[in-house]
Structures are given as structure tokens and as C-alpha cells.
mmCIF file of C-alpha atoms in Angstrom:
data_model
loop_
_atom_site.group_PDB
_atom_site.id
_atom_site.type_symbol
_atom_site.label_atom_id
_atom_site.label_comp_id
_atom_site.label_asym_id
_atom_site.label_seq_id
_atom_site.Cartn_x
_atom_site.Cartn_y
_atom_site.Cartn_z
ATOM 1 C CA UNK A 15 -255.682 26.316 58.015
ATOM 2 C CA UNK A 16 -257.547 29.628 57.580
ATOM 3 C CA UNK A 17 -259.473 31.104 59.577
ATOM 4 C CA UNK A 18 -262.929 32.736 58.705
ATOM 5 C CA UNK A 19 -263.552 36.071 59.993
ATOM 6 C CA UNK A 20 -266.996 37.236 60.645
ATOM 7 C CA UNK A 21 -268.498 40.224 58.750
ATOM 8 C CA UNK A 22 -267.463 43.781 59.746
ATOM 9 C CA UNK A 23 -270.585 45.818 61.170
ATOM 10 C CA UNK A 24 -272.061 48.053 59.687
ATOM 11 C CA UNK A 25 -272.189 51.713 61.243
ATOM 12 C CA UNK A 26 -275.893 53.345 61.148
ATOM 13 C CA UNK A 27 -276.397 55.534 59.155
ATOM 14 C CA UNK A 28 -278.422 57.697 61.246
ATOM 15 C CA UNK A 29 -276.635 57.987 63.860
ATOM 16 C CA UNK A 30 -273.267 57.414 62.357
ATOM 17 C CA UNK A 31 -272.153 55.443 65.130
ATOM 18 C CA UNK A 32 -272.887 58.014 67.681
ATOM 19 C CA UNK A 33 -276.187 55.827 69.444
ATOM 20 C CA UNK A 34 -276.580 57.429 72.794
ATOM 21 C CA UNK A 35 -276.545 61.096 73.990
ATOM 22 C CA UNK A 36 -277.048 62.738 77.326
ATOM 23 C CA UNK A 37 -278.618 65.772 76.681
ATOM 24 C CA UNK A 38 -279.109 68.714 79.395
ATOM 25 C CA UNK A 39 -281.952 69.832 80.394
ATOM 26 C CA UNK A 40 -280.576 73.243 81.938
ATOM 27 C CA UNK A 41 -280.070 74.122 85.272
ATOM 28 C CA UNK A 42 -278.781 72.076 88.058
ATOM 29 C CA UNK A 43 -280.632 69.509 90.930
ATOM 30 C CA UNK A 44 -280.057 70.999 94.566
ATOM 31 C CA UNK A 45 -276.720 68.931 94.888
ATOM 32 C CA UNK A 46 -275.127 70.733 91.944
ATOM 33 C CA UNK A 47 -275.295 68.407 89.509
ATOM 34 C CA UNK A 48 -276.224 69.099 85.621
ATOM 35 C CA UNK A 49 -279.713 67.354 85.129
ATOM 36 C CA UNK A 50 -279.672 65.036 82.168
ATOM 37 C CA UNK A 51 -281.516 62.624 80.210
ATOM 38 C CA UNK A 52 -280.311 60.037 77.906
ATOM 39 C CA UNK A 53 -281.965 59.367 74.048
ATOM 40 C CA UNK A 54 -281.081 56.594 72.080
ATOM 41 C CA UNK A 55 -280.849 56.115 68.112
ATOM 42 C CA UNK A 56 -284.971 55.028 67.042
ATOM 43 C CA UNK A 57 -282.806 53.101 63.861
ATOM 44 C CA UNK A 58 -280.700 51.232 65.930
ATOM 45 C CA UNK A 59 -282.232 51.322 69.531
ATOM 46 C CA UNK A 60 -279.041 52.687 71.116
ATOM 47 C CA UNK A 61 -275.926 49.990 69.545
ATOM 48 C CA UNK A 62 -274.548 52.078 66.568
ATOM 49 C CA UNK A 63 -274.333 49.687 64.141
ATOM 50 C CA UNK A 64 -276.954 47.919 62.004
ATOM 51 C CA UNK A 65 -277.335 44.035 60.196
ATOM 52 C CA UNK A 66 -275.523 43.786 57.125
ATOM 53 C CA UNK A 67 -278.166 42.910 54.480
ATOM 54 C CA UNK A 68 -278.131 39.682 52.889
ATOM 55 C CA UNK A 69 -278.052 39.268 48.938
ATOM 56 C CA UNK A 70 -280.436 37.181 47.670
ATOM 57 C CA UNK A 71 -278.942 34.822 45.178
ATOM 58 C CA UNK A 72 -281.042 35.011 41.331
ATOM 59 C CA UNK A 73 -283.020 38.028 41.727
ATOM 60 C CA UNK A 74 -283.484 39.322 39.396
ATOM 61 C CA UNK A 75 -281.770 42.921 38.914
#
């Protein structure tokens, strides 16, 4: 019997993928450690991929 597969994801194409970054804010807290804060993708809100769009069926091209 086959099997369906669901559809592959789609990478966003903003972020290509790449959804979350630490970024430094230079300099280091008093324990030594770098201070960071972490931004997520607007276009995908921080998952890397995005919905595959659906075709409409008879629109007209």
C-alpha cells in the first residue's frame, strides 16, 4: 500500500532558514560572561520555515 508523505517545508526566505540569532551586545556581566540578546525572524516568528501556499484550482491565470 503506499504511503503518503506530507509536503516538504518550505525554508523562509528571509531568513533562509537561519530564524534565531544571539547577538552581543559588547562587553561582559561581572561573572565574565558575553551579554547577549536573542532576535527572531519578523517573517517567520523564529521557526525557519514558512506554509507552502495552496493553488487555487480555476483561477484564472
Amino acid at each position: 500500500m503506499a504511503q503518503h508523505t506530507s509536503p516538504a517545508s518550505r525554508i523562509c526566505p528571509a531568513c533562509d532558514g537561519f530564524a534565531t540569532v544571539a547577538v552581543t551586545l559588547g562587553g561582559r556581566d561581572p561573572r565574565g560572561y558575553l551579554r547577549t540578546i536573542t532576535a527572531h525572524c519578523p517573517a517567520c516568528q523564529g521557526t525557519g520555515t514558512v506554509p507552502a501556499r495552496r493553488v487555487r484550482e480555476g483561477a484564472g491565470a
